[in-house]
mmCIF file of C-alpha atoms and ligand atoms in Angstrom:
data_model
loop_
_atom_site.group_PDB
_atom_site.id
_atom_site.type_symbol
_atom_site.label_atom_id
_atom_site.label_comp_id
_atom_site.label_asym_id
_atom_site.label_seq_id
_atom_site.Cartn_x
_atom_site.Cartn_y
_atom_site.Cartn_z
ATOM 1 C CA MET A 1112 -9.668 1.172 -11.430
ATOM 2 C CA THR A 1113 -6.106 2.244 -10.139
ATOM 3 C CA GLN A 1114 -4.084 -0.302 -12.248
ATOM 4 C CA ALA A 1115 -2.641 -0.119 -15.794
ATOM 5 C CA GLN A 1116 -5.482 -2.002 -17.864
ATOM 6 C CA HIS A 1117 -3.842 -4.554 -20.197
ATOM 7 C CA ASN A 1118 -5.031 -5.161 -23.098
ATOM 8 C CA ASN A 1119 -3.677 -8.898 -22.991
ATOM 9 C CA PHE A 1120 -3.448 -9.156 -19.275
ATOM 10 C CA ILE A 1121 -3.400 -13.490 -19.543
ATOM 11 C CA GLU A 1122 -1.972 -14.848 -22.455
ATOM 12 C CA VAL A 1123 -1.850 -18.966 -22.623
ATOM 13 C CA THR A 1124 0.181 -19.848 -24.941
ATOM 14 C CA ASN A 1125 0.085 -23.870 -26.412
ATOM 15 C CA VAL A 1126 -0.692 -24.823 -22.738
ATOM 16 C CA TRP A 1127 -1.608 -28.544 -22.386
ATOM 17 C CA GLN A 1128 -2.061 -30.736 -19.404
ATOM 18 C CA GLN A 1129 -1.574 -34.649 -18.832
ATOM 19 C CA TYR A 1130 -1.830 -36.658 -16.123
ATOM 20 C CA ALA A 1131 0.213 -39.769 -16.591
ATOM 21 C CA ASP A 1132 -1.282 -41.155 -20.213
ATOM 22 C CA GLN A 1133 -3.971 -38.696 -20.096
ATOM 23 C CA VAL A 1134 -4.234 -35.508 -21.642
ATOM 24 C CA VAL A 1135 -6.637 -33.596 -20.441
ATOM 25 C CA LEU A 1136 -6.173 -30.344 -22.331
ATOM 26 C CA GLU A 1137 -4.358 -29.645 -25.400
ATOM 27 C CA ARG A 1138 -3.469 -26.918 -27.430
ATOM 28 C CA LEU A 1139 -4.874 -24.559 -25.619
ATOM 29 C CA ASN A 1140 -4.383 -20.528 -26.452
ATOM 30 C CA LEU A 1141 -5.799 -18.033 -25.048
ATOM 31 C CA SER A 1142 -5.727 -13.870 -24.955
ATOM 32 C CA ILE A 1143 -7.309 -12.614 -22.446
ATOM 33 C CA SER A 1144 -7.844 -8.365 -22.055
ATOM 34 C CA GLU A 1145 -7.968 -6.882 -18.376
ATOM 35 C CA GLY A 1146 -12.067 -6.671 -16.603
ATOM 36 C CA GLU A 1147 -13.001 -9.707 -19.221
ATOM 37 C CA PHE A 1148 -15.949 -11.668 -17.698
ATOM 38 C CA CYS A 1149 -15.545 -15.510 -18.994
ATOM 39 C CA THR A 1150 -17.273 -18.569 -18.704
ATOM 40 C CA LEU A 1151 -16.084 -21.565 -19.021
ATOM 41 C CA VAL A 1152 -18.650 -24.278 -19.815
ATOM 42 C CA GLY A 1153 -18.474 -28.062 -21.743
ATOM 43 C CA ALA A 1154 -19.034 -31.511 -20.563
ATOM 44 C CA SER A 1155 -18.328 -32.933 -17.513
ATOM 45 C CA GLY A 1156 -14.822 -34.458 -16.809
ATOM 46 C CA CYS A 1157 -13.280 -32.154 -19.649
ATOM 47 C CA GLY A 1158 -11.150 -29.603 -18.171
ATOM 48 C CA LYS A 1159 -12.233 -26.848 -16.838
ATOM 49 C CA SER A 1160 -11.197 -27.306 -13.246
ATOM 50 C CA THR A 1161 -8.306 -27.999 -14.672
ATOM 51 C CA PHE A 1162 -7.803 -25.237 -16.649
ATOM 52 C CA LEU A 1163 -8.854 -23.066 -13.459
ATOM 53 C CA ARG A 1164 -6.028 -24.666 -11.011
ATOM 54 C CA LEU A 1165 -3.807 -23.658 -13.621
ATOM 55 C CA LEU A 1166 -4.946 -19.974 -14.122
ATOM 56 C CA LEU A 1167 -4.382 -20.099 -10.542
ATOM 57 C CA GLY A 1168 -1.115 -21.181 -9.877
ATOM 58 C CA GLN A 1169 -1.773 -24.814 -8.010
ATOM 59 C CA GLU A 1170 -0.443 -26.916 -11.033
ATOM 60 C CA ARG A 1171 1.668 -25.925 -13.786
ATOM 61 C CA PRO A 1172 0.887 -27.155 -16.879
ATOM 62 C CA SER A 1173 2.840 -29.780 -19.275
ATOM 63 C CA LYS A 1174 3.542 -28.059 -22.104
ATOM 64 C CA GLY A 1175 3.382 -24.440 -22.921
ATOM 65 C CA GLN A 1176 3.096 -21.337 -20.963
ATOM 66 C CA ILE A 1177 0.676 -18.988 -19.204
ATOM 67 C CA LEU A 1178 1.486 -14.946 -18.514
ATOM 68 C CA LEU A 1179 -0.476 -12.656 -16.252
ATOM 69 C CA ALA A 1180 0.277 -9.031 -17.127
ATOM 70 C CA GLY A 1181 3.301 -10.553 -18.790
ATOM 71 C CA LYS A 1182 5.085 -12.565 -16.673
ATOM 72 C CA PRO A 1183 5.091 -15.791 -15.576
ATOM 73 C CA LEU A 1184 2.520 -16.947 -13.424
ATOM 74 C CA ALA A 1185 4.105 -17.386 -10.036
ATOM 75 C CA GLY A 1186 4.954 -20.911 -8.582
ATOM 76 C CA GLU A 1187 2.086 -20.862 -6.010
ATOM 77 C CA PRO A 1188 -1.426 -19.062 -5.577
ATOM 78 C CA ASP A 1189 -0.707 -15.780 -4.549
ATOM 79 C CA ALA A 1190 -3.032 -12.373 -3.468
ATOM 80 C CA SER A 1191 -3.346 -11.408 -7.516
ATOM 81 C CA ARG A 1192 -5.740 -13.905 -8.212
ATOM 82 C CA GLY A 1193 -8.426 -15.178 -5.370
ATOM 83 C CA VAL A 1194 -11.022 -18.482 -6.104
ATOM 84 C CA VAL A 1195 -14.506 -19.772 -4.915
ATOM 85 C CA PHE A 1196 -15.834 -23.169 -5.126
ATOM 86 C CA GLN A 1197 -18.916 -25.091 -5.444
ATOM 87 C CA ARG A 1198 -19.077 -25.968 -1.675
ATOM 88 C CA TYR A 1199 -18.321 -23.706 0.883
ATOM 89 C CA SER A 1200 -14.956 -23.229 1.523
ATOM 90 C CA VAL A 1201 -15.410 -20.969 4.659
ATOM 91 C CA PHE A 1202 -13.695 -21.640 8.314
ATOM 92 C CA ALA A 1203 -16.460 -23.536 9.895
ATOM 93 C CA HIS A 1204 -14.796 -22.283 14.001
ATOM 94 C CA LEU A 1205 -14.438 -18.812 12.592
ATOM 95 C CA SER A 1206 -17.641 -16.473 13.068
ATOM 96 C CA VAL A 1207 -18.266 -14.264 9.467
ATOM 97 C CA LEU A 1208 -16.155 -11.043 10.301
ATOM 98 C CA ASP A 1209 -13.552 -13.207 11.428
ATOM 99 C CA ASN A 1210 -13.467 -15.676 8.324
ATOM 100 C CA VAL A 1211 -12.886 -12.413 5.893
ATOM 101 C CA ALA A 1212 -10.236 -10.550 7.842
ATOM 102 C CA ILE A 1213 -8.217 -13.220 8.775
ATOM 103 C CA GLY A 1214 -7.360 -13.267 5.041
ATOM 104 C CA LEU A 1215 -5.744 -9.782 5.695
ATOM 105 C CA GLU A 1216 -4.233 -10.628 9.266
ATOM 106 C CA LEU A 1217 -2.758 -13.934 7.149
ATOM 107 C CA VAL A 1218 -1.003 -11.570 4.756
ATOM 108 C CA GLN A 1219 0.335 -8.575 7.407
ATOM 109 C CA SER A 1220 0.618 -11.196 9.850
ATOM 110 C CA PRO A 1221 2.307 -14.563 8.306
ATOM 111 C CA LEU A 1222 3.594 -15.340 11.682
ATOM 112 C CA LEU A 1223 1.070 -14.936 14.074
ATOM 113 C CA GLY A 1224 -2.206 -15.033 11.545
ATOM 114 C CA ARG A 1225 -3.394 -12.301 14.110
ATOM 115 C CA LEU A 1226 -3.093 -8.358 14.515
ATOM 116 C CA PHE A 1227 -3.643 -5.934 17.226
ATOM 117 C CA GLY A 1228 -4.694 -2.968 17.746
ATOM 118 C CA ASN A 1229 -5.010 0.162 14.884
ATOM 119 C CA ALA A 1230 -4.034 -2.796 12.492
ATOM 120 C CA LYS A 1231 -6.903 -5.184 13.673
ATOM 121 C CA ARG A 1232 -9.432 -2.332 14.065
ATOM 122 C CA GLU A 1233 -9.026 -1.159 10.346
ATOM 123 C CA ALA A 1234 -8.709 -5.073 8.715
ATOM 124 C CA ARG A 1235 -12.120 -5.742 10.573
ATOM 125 C CA GLU A 1236 -13.797 -2.349 9.817
ATOM 126 C CA GLN A 1237 -12.456 -3.288 5.574
ATOM 127 C CA ALA A 1238 -14.239 -6.821 5.961
ATOM 128 C CA ALA A 1239 -17.661 -5.545 7.897
ATOM 129 C CA GLU A 1240 -17.326 -3.096 4.729
ATOM 130 C CA LEU A 1241 -17.226 -5.575 2.412
ATOM 131 C CA LEU A 1242 -19.538 -8.368 3.762
ATOM 132 C CA THR A 1243 -22.140 -5.314 3.966
ATOM 133 C CA LYS A 1244 -21.643 -4.961 0.198
ATOM 134 C CA VAL A 1245 -22.287 -8.747 -0.368
ATOM 135 C CA GLY A 1246 -25.663 -8.164 1.670
ATOM 136 C CA LEU A 1247 -23.933 -9.792 5.213
ATOM 137 C CA GLY A 1248 -23.606 -6.985 7.320
ATOM 138 C CA HIS A 1249 -26.300 -8.317 9.355
ATOM 139 C CA ALA A 1250 -24.678 -11.474 10.230
ATOM 140 C CA LEU A 1251 -21.212 -10.418 11.302
ATOM 141 C CA ASP A 1252 -21.003 -12.590 14.609
ATOM 142 C CA LYS A 1253 -22.329 -15.799 12.781
ATOM 143 C CA TYR A 1254 -20.810 -18.426 12.467
ATOM 144 C CA PRO A 1255 -20.863 -19.982 8.879
ATOM 145 C CA SER A 1256 -23.277 -23.637 9.520
ATOM 146 C CA GLN A 1257 -25.240 -20.740 11.055
ATOM 147 C CA LEU A 1258 -25.837 -19.300 7.307
ATOM 148 C CA SER A 1259 -27.856 -20.632 4.252
ATOM 149 C CA GLY A 1260 -25.837 -22.335 1.043
ATOM 150 C CA GLY A 1261 -26.224 -18.907 -0.772
ATOM 151 C CA MET A 1262 -24.961 -17.126 2.463
ATOM 152 C CA GLN A 1263 -21.870 -18.835 2.672
ATOM 153 C CA GLN A 1264 -21.012 -18.323 -0.781
ATOM 154 C CA ARG A 1265 -21.563 -14.788 -0.041
ATOM 155 C CA LEU A 1266 -18.836 -15.329 1.973
ATOM 156 C CA ALA A 1267 -16.970 -17.412 -0.081
ATOM 157 C CA ILE A 1268 -16.797 -14.336 -2.082
ATOM 158 C CA ALA A 1269 -16.136 -11.784 0.408
ATOM 159 C CA GLN A 1270 -13.004 -13.881 1.269
ATOM 160 C CA ALA A 1271 -11.767 -14.057 -2.000
ATOM 161 C CA LEU A 1272 -12.574 -10.279 -2.489
ATOM 162 C CA ILE A 1273 -10.713 -9.268 0.753
ATOM 163 C CA MET A 1274 -7.666 -9.263 -0.762
ATOM 164 C CA LYS A 1275 -8.098 -7.575 -4.021
ATOM 165 C CA PRO A 1276 -7.258 -10.084 -6.424
ATOM 166 C CA ARG A 1277 -7.292 -8.859 -10.077
ATOM 167 C CA VAL A 1278 -8.791 -12.385 -11.393
ATOM 168 C CA LEU A 1279 -11.391 -14.240 -10.062
ATOM 169 C CA LEU A 1280 -12.075 -17.840 -10.647
ATOM 170 C CA LEU A 1281 -15.326 -19.672 -9.460
ATOM 171 C CA ASP A 1282 -15.807 -22.725 -9.932
ATOM 172 C CA GLU A 1283 -19.184 -23.453 -10.257
ATOM 173 C CA PRO A 1284 -20.047 -20.899 -7.456
ATOM 174 C CA PHE A 1285 -23.567 -21.361 -7.717
ATOM 175 C CA GLY A 1286 -23.977 -24.984 -8.723
ATOM 176 C CA ALA A 1287 -25.683 -25.976 -5.199
ATOM 177 C CA LEU A 1288 -27.943 -22.613 -4.949
ATOM 178 C CA ASP A 1289 -31.605 -23.053 -6.117
ATOM 179 C CA PRO A 1290 -32.454 -20.978 -9.050
ATOM 180 C CA GLY A 1291 -34.069 -17.962 -7.099
ATOM 181 C CA ILE A 1292 -31.091 -17.425 -4.857
ATOM 182 C CA ARG A 1293 -28.834 -17.778 -8.141
ATOM 183 C CA LYS A 1294 -30.488 -15.066 -9.643
ATOM 184 C CA ASP A 1295 -30.154 -13.078 -6.720
ATOM 185 C CA MET A 1296 -26.098 -13.952 -6.793
ATOM 186 C CA HIS A 1297 -26.037 -13.193 -10.514
ATOM 187 C CA THR A 1298 -26.716 -10.282 -9.648
ATOM 188 C CA LEU A 1299 -24.579 -9.626 -6.830
ATOM 189 C CA LEU A 1300 -21.728 -11.115 -8.970
ATOM 190 C CA LEU A 1301 -22.534 -8.705 -12.328
ATOM 191 C CA GLU A 1302 -22.341 -5.403 -9.361
ATOM 192 C CA LEU A 1303 -19.569 -6.135 -8.210
ATOM 193 C CA TRP A 1304 -17.628 -6.850 -11.561
ATOM 194 C CA ASN A 1305 -18.538 -3.472 -12.807
ATOM 195 C CA GLU A 1306 -17.532 -1.390 -9.358
ATOM 196 C CA ILE A 1307 -13.914 -3.746 -9.132
ATOM 197 C CA LYS A 1308 -13.662 -4.241 -12.671
ATOM 198 C CA LEU A 1309 -12.115 -7.822 -11.739
ATOM 199 C CA THR A 1310 -10.857 -10.115 -14.153
ATOM 200 C CA VAL A 1311 -13.275 -13.160 -13.942
ATOM 201 C CA PHE A 1312 -13.092 -16.843 -14.913
ATOM 202 C CA MET A 1313 -16.319 -19.078 -13.946
ATOM 203 C CA VAL A 1314 -17.071 -22.375 -14.681
ATOM 204 C CA THR A 1315 -20.820 -23.579 -14.865
ATOM 205 C CA HIS A 1316 -22.745 -26.170 -15.994
ATOM 206 C CA ASP A 1317 -25.562 -24.362 -17.090
ATOM 207 C CA LEU A 1318 -25.081 -22.513 -21.388
ATOM 208 C CA ALA A 1319 -27.666 -19.767 -20.235
ATOM 209 C CA GLU A 1320 -26.025 -18.875 -17.193
ATOM 210 C CA GLY A 1321 -22.539 -19.153 -18.954
ATOM 211 C CA PHE A 1322 -24.543 -16.731 -21.244
ATOM 212 C CA SER A 1323 -26.040 -14.049 -19.260
ATOM 213 C CA LEU A 1324 -23.006 -13.034 -16.721
ATOM 214 C CA GLY A 1325 -20.150 -13.719 -19.319
ATOM 215 C CA THR A 1326 -18.900 -10.982 -22.009
ATOM 216 C CA ARG A 1327 -17.172 -14.184 -23.267
ATOM 217 C CA LEU A 1328 -17.966 -17.605 -23.617
ATOM 218 C CA LEU A 1329 -15.260 -20.748 -23.986
ATOM 219 C CA VAL A 1330 -16.661 -23.917 -25.104
ATOM 220 C CA PHE A 1331 -14.583 -26.505 -24.036
ATOM 221 C CA ASP A 1332 -14.514 -30.040 -25.760
ATOM 222 C CA LYS A 1333 -12.855 -32.866 -27.600
ATOM 223 C CA PRO A 1334 -12.407 -32.296 -31.320
ATOM 224 C CA ARG A 1335 -10.800 -35.720 -31.306
ATOM 225 C CA ILE A 1336 -11.677 -38.463 -30.277
ATOM 226 C CA ASP A 1337 -10.013 -41.813 -30.622
ATOM 227 C CA PRO A 1338 -12.430 -45.125 -29.492
ATOM 228 C CA HIS A 1339 -9.134 -47.288 -28.799
ATOM 229 C CA ALA A 1340 -7.256 -44.685 -26.724
ATOM 230 C CA PRO A 1341 -10.066 -42.773 -24.817
ATOM 231 C CA ASN A 1342 -7.364 -40.674 -22.901
ATOM 232 C CA ALA A 1343 -5.043 -39.800 -26.393
ATOM 233 C CA PHE A 1344 -6.480 -36.658 -26.693
ATOM 234 C CA GLY A 1345 -7.263 -33.314 -24.404
ATOM 235 C CA ALA A 1346 -9.922 -30.833 -24.752
ATOM 236 C CA ARG A 1347 -9.915 -27.450 -26.699
ATOM 237 C CA ILE A 1348 -11.676 -24.546 -26.504
ATOM 238 C CA THR A 1349 -14.053 -25.073 -29.354
ATOM 239 C CA TYR A 1350 -15.436 -21.728 -29.244
ATOM 240 C CA ASP A 1351 -14.584 -18.693 -28.109
ATOM 241 C CA ILE A 1352 -17.474 -16.444 -28.235
ATOM 242 C CA PRO A 1353 -17.566 -12.572 -28.047
ATOM 243 C CA LEU A 1354 -20.864 -11.574 -26.257
ATOM 244 C CA ASN A 1355 -21.630 -7.428 -26.117
ATOM 245 C CA PRO A 1356 -23.200 -5.964 -23.460
ATOM 246 C CA GLN A 1357 -26.830 -7.605 -23.750
ATOM 247 C CA ARG A 1358 -24.818 -10.568 -23.884
ATOM 248 C CA ARG A 1359 -25.844 -11.542 -27.044
ATOM 249 C CA ALA A 1360 -23.712 -13.066 -29.740
ATOM 250 C CA ASN A 1361 -23.025 -10.927 -33.000
ATOM 251 C CA ARG A 1362 -24.727 -12.280 -35.908
ATOM 252 C CA ALA A 1363 -21.998 -14.190 -38.155
ATOM 253 C CA VAL A 1364 -21.080 -15.804 -34.935
ATOM 254 C CA PHE A 1365 -23.928 -17.054 -33.843
ATOM 255 C CA ASP A 1366 -24.380 -18.387 -37.665
ATOM 256 C CA GLU A 1367 -21.715 -20.243 -36.829
ATOM 257 C CA LEU A 1368 -22.359 -22.056 -33.549
ATOM 258 C CA PRO A 1369 -24.008 -25.558 -33.673
ATOM 259 C CA ALA A 1370 -27.578 -25.404 -32.271
ATOM 260 C CA HIS A 1371 -27.170 -26.688 -28.810
ATOM 261 C CA VAL A 1372 -24.975 -23.957 -28.274
ATOM 262 C CA ALA A 1373 -26.618 -21.362 -29.877
ATOM 263 C CA ALA A 1374 -30.099 -22.478 -28.317
ATOM 264 C CA SER A 1375 -29.282 -20.502 -25.193
ATOM 265 C CA LEU A 1376 -28.141 -17.693 -27.251
ATOM 266 C CA GLN A 1377 -30.156 -14.678 -28.846
ATOM 267 C CA PRO A 1378 -28.497 -13.069 -31.870
ATOM 268 C CA ALA A 1379 -27.372 -9.071 -31.699
ATOM 269 C CA VAL A 1380 -29.772 -7.511 -34.332
HETATM 270 N N1 ATP B 2214 -4.851 -34.404 -9.982
HETATM 271 C C1 ATP B 2214 -5.024 -34.973 -11.282
HETATM 272 N N2 ATP B 2214 -4.530 -36.086 -11.260
HETATM 273 C C2 ATP B 2214 -5.418 -37.099 -12.382
HETATM 274 N N3 ATP B 2214 -6.433 -36.894 -13.129
HETATM 275 C C3 ATP B 2214 -6.744 -35.985 -13.165
HETATM 276 C C4 ATP B 2214 -6.747 -35.027 -11.997
HETATM 277 N N4 ATP B 2214 -7.298 -33.812 -11.915
HETATM 278 C C5 ATP B 2214 -7.974 -34.052 -12.903
HETATM 279 N N5 ATP B 2214 -8.136 -35.293 -13.650
HETATM 280 C C6 ATP B 2214 -8.736 -35.735 -14.494
HETATM 281 O O1 ATP B 2214 -9.022 -34.692 -15.583
HETATM 282 C C7 ATP B 2214 -10.204 -34.742 -16.365
HETATM 283 C C8 ATP B 2214 -10.186 -33.620 -16.168
HETATM 284 O O2 ATP B 2214 -11.139 -33.050 -14.528
HETATM 285 P P1 ATP B 2214 -11.459 -31.286 -14.621
HETATM 286 O O3 ATP B 2214 -12.077 -31.543 -12.934
HETATM 287 O O4 ATP B 2214 -10.596 -30.606 -14.698
HETATM 288 O O5 ATP B 2214 -13.169 -31.686 -15.371
HETATM 289 P P2 ATP B 2214 -14.367 -30.705 -15.318
HETATM 290 O O6 ATP B 2214 -14.596 -30.324 -16.728
HETATM 291 O O7 ATP B 2214 -13.897 -29.327 -14.594
HETATM 292 O O8 ATP B 2214 -15.425 -31.494 -15.194
HETATM 293 P P3 ATP B 2214 -16.702 -31.060 -14.092
HETATM 294 O O9 ATP B 2214 -17.643 -30.657 -15.311
HETATM 295 O O10 ATP B 2214 -17.185 -32.001 -13.840
HETATM 296 O O11 ATP B 2214 -16.100 -30.905 -13.006
HETATM 297 C C9 ATP B 2214 -10.459 -35.997 -15.289
HETATM 298 O O12 ATP B 2214 -10.741 -36.976 -16.140
HETATM 299 C C10 ATP B 2214 -10.142 -36.567 -14.097
HETATM 300 O O13 ATP B 2214 -10.234 -37.730 -13.905
#
């Protein structure tokens, strides 16, 4: 990787997010090194997607701050962060190749959104190379409606990666895919992460997936609940579990985990 490696690449300090009287997230504190693969799990509605939107810069926290490489996040999403959602977010009217090349065209020619001559050829070559890497080299001229769900997610990943983000945000990217296809996508994602050394945040509902992919698993949960005021307290990161390269947790950490979390994990011996 050409950029300097940061140990405190992303710093989340006392972050709260509240909508009207509903506290969704409270007191989030987190320090992430560049190149970590963080998986985020937690009950439905506890604020995982909200946290991704804060990291993307789509929303600002009600309180607290998030620094990226020592600087406050830009006021809106920029090329340093790419995102892939569960539901396919590709352009239906563009071919596979154009879906990816358009990212470069929009950046290099923001007014027209089109490149010409050499610049156009280079953008299309880069896009084709990346599409080959995600296994879509044979489908450059197809349209999204002609692709399977797994292929559409490969396309969405290529769309995010063409902008060379330093951070990739994935919101249940494989949630709608069959188990066999999910396994292929896991392999692809780990290959890309190893090769590009991205910092990844991935929301998943599948604890086993979270443990098998992440170098660090973050559990979001509400430690305080008031039955008379269900909106009064938000979720926090209740467990922050480092995983070794074999995706196992240190024995001491493992022994601290509640049974339902530990059940999907093997301890390091
Ligand atoms: N823009 C918003 N305005 C008001 N409330 C919101 C907004 N965005 C999210 N919420 C609320 O915040 C809570 C957390 O939502 P969020 O989608 O972040 O949870 P989640 O953990 O990702 O859920 P799931 O696992 O079901 O996708 C929900 O109660 C949701 O209704």
